[in-house]
PDB file of C-alpha atoms in Angstrom:
ATOM      1  CA  UNK A   1      53.470 262.955  28.421  1.00  0.00           C
ATOM      2  CA  UNK A   2      51.318 261.936  32.443  1.00  0.00           C
ATOM      3  CA  UNK A   3      48.936 259.218  30.885  1.00  0.00           C
ATOM      4  CA  UNK A   4      52.423 257.509  29.477  1.00  0.00           C
ATOM      5  CA  UNK A   5      53.999 257.978  32.536  1.00  0.00           C
ATOM      6  CA  UNK A   6      50.777 256.009  34.710  1.00  0.00           C
ATOM      7  CA  UNK A   7      51.047 253.367  32.379  1.00  0.00           C
ATOM      8  CA  UNK A   8      54.544 252.155  33.848  1.00  0.00           C
ATOM      9  CA  UNK A   9      54.533 249.272  35.193  1.00  0.00           C
ATOM     10  CA  UNK A  10      57.497 249.698  38.027  1.00  0.00           C
ATOM     11  CA  UNK A  11      58.739 246.246  39.811  1.00  0.00           C
ATOM     12  CA  UNK A  12      62.585 246.497  39.631  1.00  0.00           C
ATOM     13  CA  UNK A  13      65.324 249.638  41.391  1.00  0.00           C
ATOM     14  CA  UNK A  14      66.243 248.997  36.897  1.00  0.00           C
ATOM     15  CA  UNK A  15      62.888 250.707  36.672  1.00  0.00           C
ATOM     16  CA  UNK A  16      63.886 253.988  38.538  1.00  0.00           C
ATOM     17  CA  UNK A  17      67.674 254.648  36.324  1.00  0.00           C
ATOM     18  CA  UNK A  18      66.670 258.511  35.457  1.00  0.00           C
ATOM     19  CA  UNK A  19      67.255 259.492  32.367  1.00  0.00           C
ATOM     20  CA  UNK A  20      70.837 260.243  32.641  1.00  0.00           C
ATOM     21  CA  UNK A  21      74.046 258.578  34.132  1.00  0.00           C
ATOM     22  CA  UNK A  22      75.249 259.281  37.539  1.00  0.00           C
ATOM     23  CA  UNK A  23      78.179 261.884  36.421  1.00  0.00           C
ATOM     24  CA  UNK A  24      80.222 261.324  40.346  1.00  0.00           C
ATOM     25  CA  UNK A  25      83.908 260.148  40.248  1.00  0.00           C
ATOM     26  CA  UNK A  26      84.085 256.364  40.435  1.00  0.00           C
ATOM     27  CA  UNK A  27      84.375 255.286  44.134  1.00  0.00           C
ATOM     28  CA  UNK A  28      81.719 258.422  45.354  1.00  0.00           C
ATOM     29  CA  UNK A  29      80.182 257.721  48.178  1.00  0.00           C
ATOM     30  CA  UNK A  30      76.816 258.915  46.726  1.00  0.00           C
ATOM     31  CA  UNK A  31      76.674 256.067  44.026  1.00  0.00           C
ATOM     32  CA  UNK A  32      75.372 254.032  46.709  1.00  0.00           C
ATOM     33  CA  UNK A  33      72.695 256.705  48.140  1.00  0.00           C
ATOM     34  CA  UNK A  34      71.178 256.555  44.326  1.00  0.00           C
ATOM     35  CA  UNK A  35      71.060 252.741  44.461  1.00  0.00           C
ATOM     36  CA  UNK A  36      69.137 252.514  47.762  1.00  0.00           C
ATOM     37  CA  UNK A  37      66.929 254.971  46.864  1.00  0.00           C
ATOM     38  CA  UNK A  38      65.376 252.823  43.933  1.00  0.00           C
ATOM     39  CA  UNK A  39      65.332 249.724  45.841  1.00  0.00           C
ATOM     40  CA  UNK A  40      63.004 250.529  49.247  1.00  0.00           C
ATOM     41  CA  UNK A  41      61.496 253.024  46.050  1.00  0.00           C
ATOM     42  CA  UNK A  42      61.057 248.780  43.979  1.00  0.00           C
ATOM     43  CA  UNK A  43      59.985 247.635  47.413  1.00  0.00           C
ATOM     44  CA  UNK A  44      57.177 249.849  48.137  1.00  0.00           C
ATOM     45  CA  UNK A  45      56.308 250.497  44.283  1.00  0.00           C
ATOM     46  CA  UNK A  46      56.518 254.643  44.392  1.00  0.00           C
ATOM     47  CA  UNK A  47      54.795 255.751  42.149  1.00  0.00           C
ATOM     48  CA  UNK A  48      56.706 258.241  39.490  1.00  0.00           C
ATOM     49  CA  UNK A  49      54.168 259.888  38.214  1.00  0.00           C
ATOM     50  CA  UNK A  50      52.683 261.327  42.140  1.00  0.00           C
ATOM     51  CA  UNK A  51      56.759 261.829  43.195  1.00  0.00           C
ATOM     52  CA  UNK A  52      59.005 264.679  42.849  1.00  0.00           C
ATOM     53  CA  UNK A  53      62.610 264.925  43.430  1.00  0.00           C
ATOM     54  CA  UNK A  54      64.048 268.021  44.691  1.00  0.00           C
ATOM     55  CA  UNK A  55      67.582 269.528  44.537  1.00  0.00           C
ATOM     56  CA  UNK A  56      70.408 271.928  44.995  1.00  0.00           C
ATOM     57  CA  UNK A  57      73.886 272.909  43.565  1.00  0.00           C
ATOM     58  CA  UNK A  58      76.400 270.615  44.676  1.00  0.00           C
ATOM     59  CA  UNK A  59      77.822 266.808  43.772  1.00  0.00           C
ATOM     60  CA  UNK A  60      73.804 266.044  44.830  1.00  0.00           C
ATOM     61  CA  UNK A  61      72.705 268.315  42.656  1.00  0.00           C
ATOM     62  CA  UNK A  62      71.608 266.451  38.899  1.00  0.00           C
ATOM     63  CA  UNK A  63      70.070 263.354  41.181  1.00  0.00           C
ATOM     64  CA  UNK A  64      66.985 264.140  40.101  1.00  0.00           C
ATOM     65  CA  UNK A  65      68.382 263.772  36.620  1.00  0.00           C
ATOM     66  CA  UNK A  66      68.756 259.950  37.720  1.00  0.00           C
ATOM     67  CA  UNK A  67      65.838 258.854  39.457  1.00  0.00           C
ATOM     68  CA  UNK A  68      62.500 258.349  37.643  1.00  0.00           C
ATOM     69  CA  UNK A  69      59.811 260.594  38.533  1.00  0.00           C
ATOM     70  CA  UNK A  70      59.159 263.989  38.601  1.00  0.00           C
ATOM     71  CA  UNK A  71      62.169 266.364  38.921  1.00  0.00           C
ATOM     72  CA  UNK A  72      63.416 269.924  40.222  1.00  0.00           C
ATOM     73  CA  UNK A  73      67.069 271.593  39.490  1.00  0.00           C
ATOM     74  CA  UNK A  74      66.315 274.157  42.133  1.00  0.00           C
ATOM     75  CA  UNK A  75      68.780 277.235  43.786  1.00  0.00           C
ATOM     76  CA  UNK A  76      71.460 276.089  45.846  1.00  0.00           C
ATOM     77  CA  UNK A  77      70.352 276.140  49.972  1.00  0.00           C
ATOM     78  CA  UNK A  78      66.465 276.926  48.344  1.00  0.00           C
ATOM     79  CA  UNK A  79      65.548 272.269  48.469  1.00  0.00           C
ATOM     80  CA  UNK A  80      63.827 272.919  51.530  1.00  0.00           C
ATOM     81  CA  UNK A  81      61.271 276.382  50.291  1.00  0.00           C
ATOM     82  CA  UNK A  82      60.742 274.397  47.253  1.00  0.00           C
ATOM     83  CA  UNK A  83      59.725 271.313  47.950  1.00  0.00           C
ATOM     84  CA  UNK A  84      57.244 272.343  50.795  1.00  0.00           C
ATOM     85  CA  UNK A  85      56.120 274.994  48.430  1.00  0.00           C
ATOM     86  CA  UNK A  86      55.289 271.205  46.108  1.00  0.00           C
ATOM     87  CA  UNK A  87      54.271 269.820  49.105  1.00  0.00           C
ATOM     88  CA  UNK A  88      51.964 272.376  50.509  1.00  0.00           C
ATOM     89  CA  UNK A  89      50.204 272.741  45.807  1.00  0.00           C
ATOM     90  CA  UNK A  90      50.211 268.903  45.752  1.00  0.00           C
ATOM     91  CA  UNK A  91      49.731 267.327  49.768  1.00  0.00           C
ATOM     92  CA  UNK A  92      49.053 263.706  48.408  1.00  0.00           C
ATOM     93  CA  UNK A  93      52.778 263.767  46.033  1.00  0.00           C
ATOM     94  CA  UNK A  94      55.344 262.042  47.240  1.00  0.00           C
ATOM     95  CA  UNK A  95      58.007 265.179  48.048  1.00  0.00           C
ATOM     96  CA  UNK A  96      61.815 263.904  48.068  1.00  0.00           C
ATOM     97  CA  UNK A  97      64.263 266.472  49.272  1.00  0.00           C
ATOM     98  CA  UNK A  98      68.150 265.305  47.773  1.00  0.00           C
ATOM     99  CA  UNK A  99      71.117 267.670  49.453  1.00  0.00           C
ATOM    100  CA  UNK A 100      74.359 268.185  50.115  1.00  0.00           C
ATOM    101  CA  UNK A 101      76.248 268.716  53.291  1.00  0.00           C
ATOM    102  CA  UNK A 102      77.414 272.811  51.800  1.00  0.00           C
ATOM    103  CA  UNK A 103      73.227 272.602  50.214  1.00  0.00           C
ATOM    104  CA  UNK A 104      71.672 271.651  54.081  1.00  0.00           C
ATOM    105  CA  UNK A 105      73.008 272.725  56.338  1.00  0.00           C
ATOM    106  CA  UNK A 106      75.176 275.773  55.067  1.00  0.00           C
ATOM    107  CA  UNK A 107      73.358 278.441  52.532  1.00  0.00           C
ATOM    108  CA  UNK A 108      70.307 276.130  53.531  1.00  0.00           C
ATOM    109  CA  UNK A 109      70.577 276.093  57.633  1.00  0.00           C
ATOM    110  CA  UNK A 110      67.611 278.577  58.069  1.00  0.00           C
ATOM    111  CA  UNK A 111      64.709 276.574  55.924  1.00  0.00           C
ATOM    112  CA  UNK A 112      66.323 273.707  57.390  1.00  0.00           C
ATOM    113  CA  UNK A 113      65.081 274.195  61.188  1.00  0.00           C
ATOM    114  CA  UNK A 114      61.766 275.617  59.856  1.00  0.00           C
ATOM    115  CA  UNK A 115      60.985 272.333  58.099  1.00  0.00           C
ATOM    116  CA  UNK A 116      61.749 270.584  60.679  1.00  0.00           C
ATOM    117  CA  UNK A 117      59.868 272.441  63.242  1.00  0.00           C
ATOM    118  CA  UNK A 118      56.549 272.727  61.353  1.00  0.00           C
ATOM    119  CA  UNK A 119      57.406 268.913  60.075  1.00  0.00           C
ATOM    120  CA  UNK A 120      56.415 269.060  56.331  1.00  0.00           C
ATOM    121  CA  UNK A 121      56.005 265.441  54.895  1.00  0.00           C
ATOM    122  CA  UNK A 122      59.334 266.004  53.540  1.00  0.00           C
ATOM    123  CA  UNK A 123      62.470 262.735  53.075  1.00  0.00           C
ATOM    124  CA  UNK A 124      65.421 265.112  53.953  1.00  0.00           C
ATOM    125  CA  UNK A 125      68.579 262.739  52.543  1.00  0.00           C
ATOM    126  CA  UNK A 126      71.196 263.980  53.281  1.00  0.00           C
ATOM    127  CA  UNK A 127      74.471 263.243  51.307  1.00  0.00           C
ATOM    128  CA  UNK A 128      77.542 264.451  53.685  1.00  0.00           C
ATOM    129  CA  UNK A 129      80.926 264.690  52.575  1.00  0.00           C
ATOM    130  CA  UNK A 130      82.373 266.839  54.917  1.00  0.00           C
ATOM    131  CA  UNK A 131      83.862 269.007  52.053  1.00  0.00           C
ATOM    132  CA  UNK A 132      82.478 270.913  49.156  1.00  0.00           C
ATOM    133  CA  UNK A 133      83.600 267.650  46.195  1.00  0.00           C
ATOM    134  CA  UNK A 134      81.440 269.878  43.061  1.00  0.00           C
ATOM    135  CA  UNK A 135      83.348 272.902  43.710  1.00  0.00           C
ATOM    136  CA  UNK A 136      87.031 270.997  43.865  1.00  0.00           C
ATOM    137  CA  UNK A 137      87.207 271.037  47.645  1.00  0.00           C
ATOM    138  CA  UNK A 138      86.440 273.496  50.331  1.00  0.00           C
ATOM    139  CA  UNK A 139      86.112 273.169  54.096  1.00  0.00           C
ATOM    140  CA  UNK A 140      81.743 272.740  54.635  1.00  0.00           C
ATOM    141  CA  UNK A 141      79.675 272.659  57.507  1.00  0.00           C
ATOM    142  CA  UNK A 142      80.122 269.655  58.979  1.00  0.00           C
ATOM    143  CA  UNK A 143      84.316 269.268  57.955  1.00  0.00           C
ATOM    144  CA  UNK A 144      86.172 269.076  61.555  1.00  0.00           C
ATOM    145  CA  UNK A 145      88.303 271.483  63.020  1.00  0.00           C
ATOM    146  CA  UNK A 146      91.360 271.899  62.037  1.00  0.00           C
ATOM    147  CA  UNK A 147      90.732 270.314  58.427  1.00  0.00           C
ATOM    148  CA  UNK A 148      92.991 271.149  55.417  1.00  0.00           C
ATOM    149  CA  UNK A 149      91.832 272.240  52.498  1.00  0.00           C
ATOM    150  CA  UNK A 150      92.252 274.514  50.318  1.00  0.00           C
ATOM    151  CA  UNK A 151      90.479 277.820  51.101  1.00  0.00           C
ATOM    152  CA  UNK A 152      91.095 275.890  54.751  1.00  0.00           C
ATOM    153  CA  UNK A 153      95.358 275.187  54.661  1.00  0.00           C
ATOM    154  CA  UNK A 154      96.269 276.399  58.210  1.00  0.00           C
ATOM    155  CA  UNK A 155      93.411 274.419  58.789  1.00  0.00           C
ATOM    156  CA  UNK A 156      89.657 275.081  59.479  1.00  0.00           C
ATOM    157  CA  UNK A 157      88.444 277.089  62.157  1.00  0.00           C
ATOM    158  CA  UNK A 158      85.339 276.691  62.782  1.00  0.00           C
ATOM    159  CA  UNK A 159      83.445 272.931  64.254  1.00  0.00           C
ATOM    160  CA  UNK A 160      81.107 271.691  62.590  1.00  0.00           C
ATOM    161  CA  UNK A 161      77.908 270.958  62.951  1.00  0.00           C
ATOM    162  CA  UNK A 162      76.068 267.959  63.722  1.00  0.00           C
ATOM    163  CA  UNK A 163      72.648 267.127  61.422  1.00  0.00           C
ATOM    164  CA  UNK A 164      71.677 265.129  64.036  1.00  0.00           C
ATOM    165  CA  UNK A 165      71.748 267.633  67.602  1.00  0.00           C
ATOM    166  CA  UNK A 166      70.318 270.488  64.360  1.00  0.00           C
ATOM    167  CA  UNK A 167      67.433 267.843  63.207  1.00  0.00           C
ATOM    168  CA  UNK A 168      66.634 266.711  67.124  1.00  0.00           C
ATOM    169  CA  UNK A 169      66.478 270.357  68.430  1.00  0.00           C
ATOM    170  CA  UNK A 170      64.750 271.668  65.473  1.00  0.00           C
ATOM    171  CA  UNK A 171      62.048 269.231  66.195  1.00  0.00           C
ATOM    172  CA  UNK A 172      62.123 266.649  63.339  1.00  0.00           C
ATOM    173  CA  UNK A 173      59.716 264.276  63.929  1.00  0.00           C
ATOM    174  CA  UNK A 174      62.460 261.253  62.178  1.00  0.00           C
ATOM    175  CA  UNK A 175      66.084 261.296  62.554  1.00  0.00           C
ATOM    176  CA  UNK A 176      68.992 259.297  61.852  1.00  0.00           C
ATOM    177  CA  UNK A 177      72.124 258.844  60.687  1.00  0.00           C
ATOM    178  CA  UNK A 178      73.277 256.276  58.132  1.00  0.00           C
ATOM    179  CA  UNK A 179      76.675 255.249  56.193  1.00  0.00           C
ATOM    180  CA  UNK A 180      76.736 254.208  52.449  1.00  0.00           C
ATOM    181  CA  UNK A 181      78.945 252.316  53.358  1.00  0.00           C
ATOM    182  CA  UNK A 182      76.897 249.637  55.108  1.00  0.00           C
ATOM    183  CA  UNK A 183      74.180 249.517  51.920  1.00  0.00           C
ATOM    184  CA  UNK A 184      71.739 246.807  53.852  1.00  0.00           C
ATOM    185  CA  UNK A 185      71.507 249.641  56.602  1.00  0.00           C
ATOM    186  CA  UNK A 186      71.481 252.793  54.429  1.00  0.00           C
ATOM    187  CA  UNK A 187      68.464 250.828  52.430  1.00  0.00           C
ATOM    188  CA  UNK A 188      66.846 250.209  56.056  1.00  0.00           C
ATOM    189  CA  UNK A 189      66.277 253.391  56.814  1.00  0.00           C
ATOM    190  CA  UNK A 190      65.610 255.306  53.764  1.00  0.00           C
ATOM    191  CA  UNK A 191      62.805 252.388  53.481  1.00  0.00           C
ATOM    192  CA  UNK A 192      61.586 253.631  57.964  1.00  0.00           C
ATOM    193  CA  UNK A 193      62.265 257.240  56.656  1.00  0.00           C
ATOM    194  CA  UNK A 194      59.686 256.797  53.057  1.00  0.00           C
ATOM    195  CA  UNK A 195      57.038 254.916  55.322  1.00  0.00           C
ATOM    196  CA  UNK A 196      56.915 257.673  58.242  1.00  0.00           C
ATOM    197  CA  UNK A 197      54.579 259.854  58.061  1.00  0.00           C
ATOM    198  CA  UNK A 198      56.950 263.505  58.682  1.00  0.00           C
ATOM    199  CA  UNK A 199      59.738 265.397  58.406  1.00  0.00           C
ATOM    200  CA  UNK A 200      62.313 262.477  57.722  1.00  0.00           C
ATOM    201  CA  UNK A 201      66.070 263.488  58.168  1.00  0.00           C
ATOM    202  CA  UNK A 202      68.332 260.974  56.828  1.00  0.00           C
ATOM    203  CA  UNK A 203      72.267 262.140  57.797  1.00  0.00           C
ATOM    204  CA  UNK A 204      73.914 259.568  55.177  1.00  0.00           C
ATOM    205  CA  UNK A 205      78.431 259.907  55.821  1.00  0.00           C
ATOM    206  CA  UNK A 206      79.387 259.450  51.725  1.00  0.00           C
ATOM    207  CA  UNK A 207      83.491 259.371  52.044  1.00  0.00           C
ATOM    208  CA  UNK A 208      84.175 261.753  49.158  1.00  0.00           C
ATOM    209  CA  UNK A 209      86.946 260.047  47.278  1.00  0.00           C
ATOM    210  CA  UNK A 210      89.015 262.763  45.637  1.00  0.00           C
ATOM    211  CA  UNK A 211      89.324 265.397  48.168  1.00  0.00           C
ATOM    212  CA  UNK A 212      88.542 265.252  51.503  1.00  0.00           C
ATOM    213  CA  UNK A 213      91.190 262.362  52.276  1.00  0.00           C
ATOM    214  CA  UNK A 214      90.463 261.744  55.559  1.00  0.00           C
ATOM    215  CA  UNK A 215      87.436 260.584  56.179  1.00  0.00           C
ATOM    216  CA  UNK A 216      87.826 257.481  53.795  1.00  0.00           C
ATOM    217  CA  UNK A 217      85.217 254.506  53.799  1.00  0.00           C
ATOM    218  CA  UNK A 218      88.203 252.572  56.186  1.00  0.00           C
ATOM    219  CA  UNK A 219      88.629 256.105  58.835  1.00  0.00           C
ATOM    220  CA  UNK A 220      84.392 255.662  58.866  1.00  0.00           C
ATOM    221  CA  UNK A 221      84.567 251.562  59.418  1.00  0.00           C
ATOM    222  CA  UNK A 222      86.551 252.454  61.543  1.00  0.00           C
ATOM    223  CA  UNK A 223      84.881 255.280  63.708  1.00  0.00           C
ATOM    224  CA  UNK A 224      80.863 254.364  63.915  1.00  0.00           C
ATOM    225  CA  UNK A 225      79.275 251.481  65.348  1.00  0.00           C
ATOM    226  CA  UNK A 226      75.489 251.208  65.170  1.00  0.00           C
ATOM    227  CA  UNK A 227      72.988 252.382  68.063  1.00  0.00           C
ATOM    228  CA  UNK A 228      71.894 249.049  69.743  1.00  0.00           C
ATOM    229  CA  UNK A 229      68.490 247.461  69.537  1.00  0.00           C
ATOM    230  CA  UNK A 230      66.900 248.351  72.612  1.00  0.00           C
ATOM    231  CA  UNK A 231      66.551 251.837  71.629  1.00  0.00           C
ATOM    232  CA  UNK A 232      63.547 253.975  72.527  1.00  0.00           C
ATOM    233  CA  UNK A 233      62.994 256.085  69.510  1.00  0.00           C
ATOM    234  CA  UNK A 234      59.851 258.116  70.098  1.00  0.00           C
ATOM    235  CA  UNK A 235      62.227 258.446  73.875  1.00  0.00           C
ATOM    236  CA  UNK A 236      63.873 262.104  72.359  1.00  0.00           C
ATOM    237  CA  UNK A 237      66.100 263.086  75.557  1.00  0.00           C
ATOM    238  CA  UNK A 238      67.496 259.339  74.860  1.00  0.00           C
ATOM    239  CA  UNK A 239      68.356 260.473  71.160  1.00  0.00           C
ATOM    240  CA  UNK A 240      69.998 263.553  72.456  1.00  0.00           C
ATOM    241  CA  UNK A 241      72.528 261.225  74.724  1.00  0.00           C
ATOM    242  CA  UNK A 242      73.203 258.955  71.875  1.00  0.00           C
ATOM    243  CA  UNK A 243      73.988 262.207  68.965  1.00  0.00           C
ATOM    244  CA  UNK A 244      75.973 263.771  71.725  1.00  0.00           C
ATOM    245  CA  UNK A 245      78.112 260.934  72.892  1.00  0.00           C
ATOM    246  CA  UNK A 246      78.109 257.296  72.208  1.00  0.00           C
ATOM    247  CA  UNK A 247      81.724 256.459  73.557  1.00  0.00           C
ATOM    248  CA  UNK A 248      83.381 258.011  70.713  1.00  0.00           C
ATOM    249  CA  UNK A 249      82.286 256.863  68.271  1.00  0.00           C
ATOM    250  CA  UNK A 250      79.905 257.697  65.125  1.00  0.00           C
ATOM    251  CA  UNK A 251      76.095 256.370  65.842  1.00  0.00           C
ATOM    252  CA  UNK A 252      74.276 255.616  62.712  1.00  0.00           C
ATOM    253  CA  UNK A 253      70.799 254.299  63.272  1.00  0.00           C
ATOM    254  CA  UNK A 254      67.791 256.085  64.345  1.00  0.00           C
ATOM    255  CA  UNK A 255      67.685 258.191  66.960  1.00  0.00           C
ATOM    256  CA  UNK A 256      63.841 259.685  66.949  1.00  0.00           C
ATOM    257  CA  UNK A 257      60.794 258.469  64.951  1.00  0.00           C
ATOM    258  CA  UNK A 258      57.637 259.864  66.329  1.00  0.00           C
ATOM    259  CA  UNK A 259      54.847 260.735  64.627  1.00  0.00           C
ATOM    260  CA  UNK A 260      52.636 263.686  65.529  1.00  0.00           C
ATOM    261  CA  UNK A 261      49.854 265.902  62.357  1.00  0.00           C
ATOM    262  CA  UNK A 262      51.524 266.707  59.687  1.00  0.00           C
ATOM    263  CA  UNK A 263      52.397 271.313  59.130  1.00  0.00           C
ATOM    264  CA  UNK A 264      49.946 270.648  56.057  1.00  0.00           C
ATOM    265  CA  UNK A 265      47.635 268.731  57.250  1.00  0.00           C
ATOM    266  CA  UNK A 266      47.455 271.366  59.703  1.00  0.00           C
ATOM    267  CA  UNK A 267      46.682 274.264  57.972  1.00  0.00           C
ATOM    268  CA  UNK A 268      44.884 272.321  54.659  1.00  0.00           C
ATOM    269  CA  UNK A 269      42.679 270.388  55.619  1.00  0.00           C
ATOM    270  CA  UNK A 270      39.220 269.197  53.966  1.00  0.00           C
ATOM    271  CA  UNK A 271      37.022 273.203  55.690  1.00  0.00           C
ATOM    272  CA  UNK A 272      40.091 275.326  53.924  1.00  0.00           C
ATOM    273  CA  UNK A 273      39.516 276.752  50.508  1.00  0.00           C
ATOM    274  CA  UNK A 274      42.756 276.545  49.261  1.00  0.00           C
ATOM    275  CA  UNK A 275      42.229 272.752  50.162  1.00  0.00           C
ATOM    276  CA  UNK A 276      38.596 272.493  48.397  1.00  0.00           C
ATOM    277  CA  UNK A 277      40.153 274.605  44.871  1.00  0.00           C
ATOM    278  CA  UNK A 278      42.994 271.841  44.330  1.00  0.00           C
ATOM    279  CA  UNK A 279      40.590 269.339  43.275  1.00  0.00           C
ATOM    280  CA  UNK A 280      38.410 271.562  41.823  1.00  0.00           C
ATOM    281  CA  UNK A 281      37.551 269.366  38.802  1.00  0.00           C
ATOM    282  CA  UNK A 282      39.076 270.344  34.691  1.00  0.00           C
ATOM    283  CA  UNK A 283      35.152 272.159  34.643  1.00  0.00           C
ATOM    284  CA  UNK A 284      36.270 274.625  36.863  1.00  0.00           C
ATOM    285  CA  UNK A 285      39.415 274.953  34.779  1.00  0.00           C
ATOM    286  CA  UNK A 286      37.955 275.888  31.985  1.00  0.00           C
ATOM    287  CA  UNK A 287      35.508 277.882  33.359  1.00  0.00           C
ATOM    288  CA  UNK A 288      38.574 280.003  35.021  1.00  0.00           C
ATOM    289  CA  UNK A 289      40.650 280.367  32.394  1.00  0.00           C
ATOM    290  CA  UNK A 290      37.280 282.092  30.687  1.00  0.00           C
ATOM    291  CA  UNK A 291      36.885 283.579  32.683  1.00  0.00           C
ATOM    292  CA  UNK A 292      40.135 286.199  33.756  1.00  0.00           C
ATOM    293  CA  UNK A 293      40.753 285.783  29.392  1.00  0.00           C
ATOM    294  CA  UNK A 294      38.619 287.961  28.389  1.00  0.00           C
TER     295      UNK A 294
END
């Protein structure tokens, strides 16, 4: 099977269609994310045989099946620990983590912080619809204060977490925000994240057309604004300033981007015996099988 996969010539976004058709509601913002993902994959020549898509639970959960690559559908909130294990097991793999706002920032919030500070070379796309859509509309960690849902009929008393601010504070080396209703800029940001070495976070505002009647496509278009072209992306202080105060608008673009050693580079250098064992070769594998099967 692996030989068959490696022989596939990937040239267009259509070649990255998964083995299942998306099951999202018509008009869901996640369609645009998937489309941009395929465009970038085709543009940079992503090898499906060497790519792993990890997803958790939520509307984003089945995304691994909608994209042509190796895929893992893991537990709720455990996307990043699984993705980290895959990256450490074989650093040559390109690892994409697809997660919703609840999956990444509620039950998975602790993993988000530690993956960011370690700078594991994982590309995390948060499909942020500001609500739990799969379970029919409860407020999520990114829902606004006062947001009325089936689980908060008098308005949510909680205040939202900002994924961009949290990623900056936690040490992510690439931090950006995009909007699924702006596919061109979304595609460009995903491309830059994929070409960056290190933990890359993209918070994608992705309207839920079924359960979130507040944060609609029109609402976002009235409340978003792109970062200025002269923004210094390596300036962390400037990134924080734009993320926390931007003329009352929701800023879009790349807030921060800076190279630093990845987690796997620091613990799996060439002198590390664990790294050496990963490339032990077929003869060594047979030898180990023979040894431990006695």
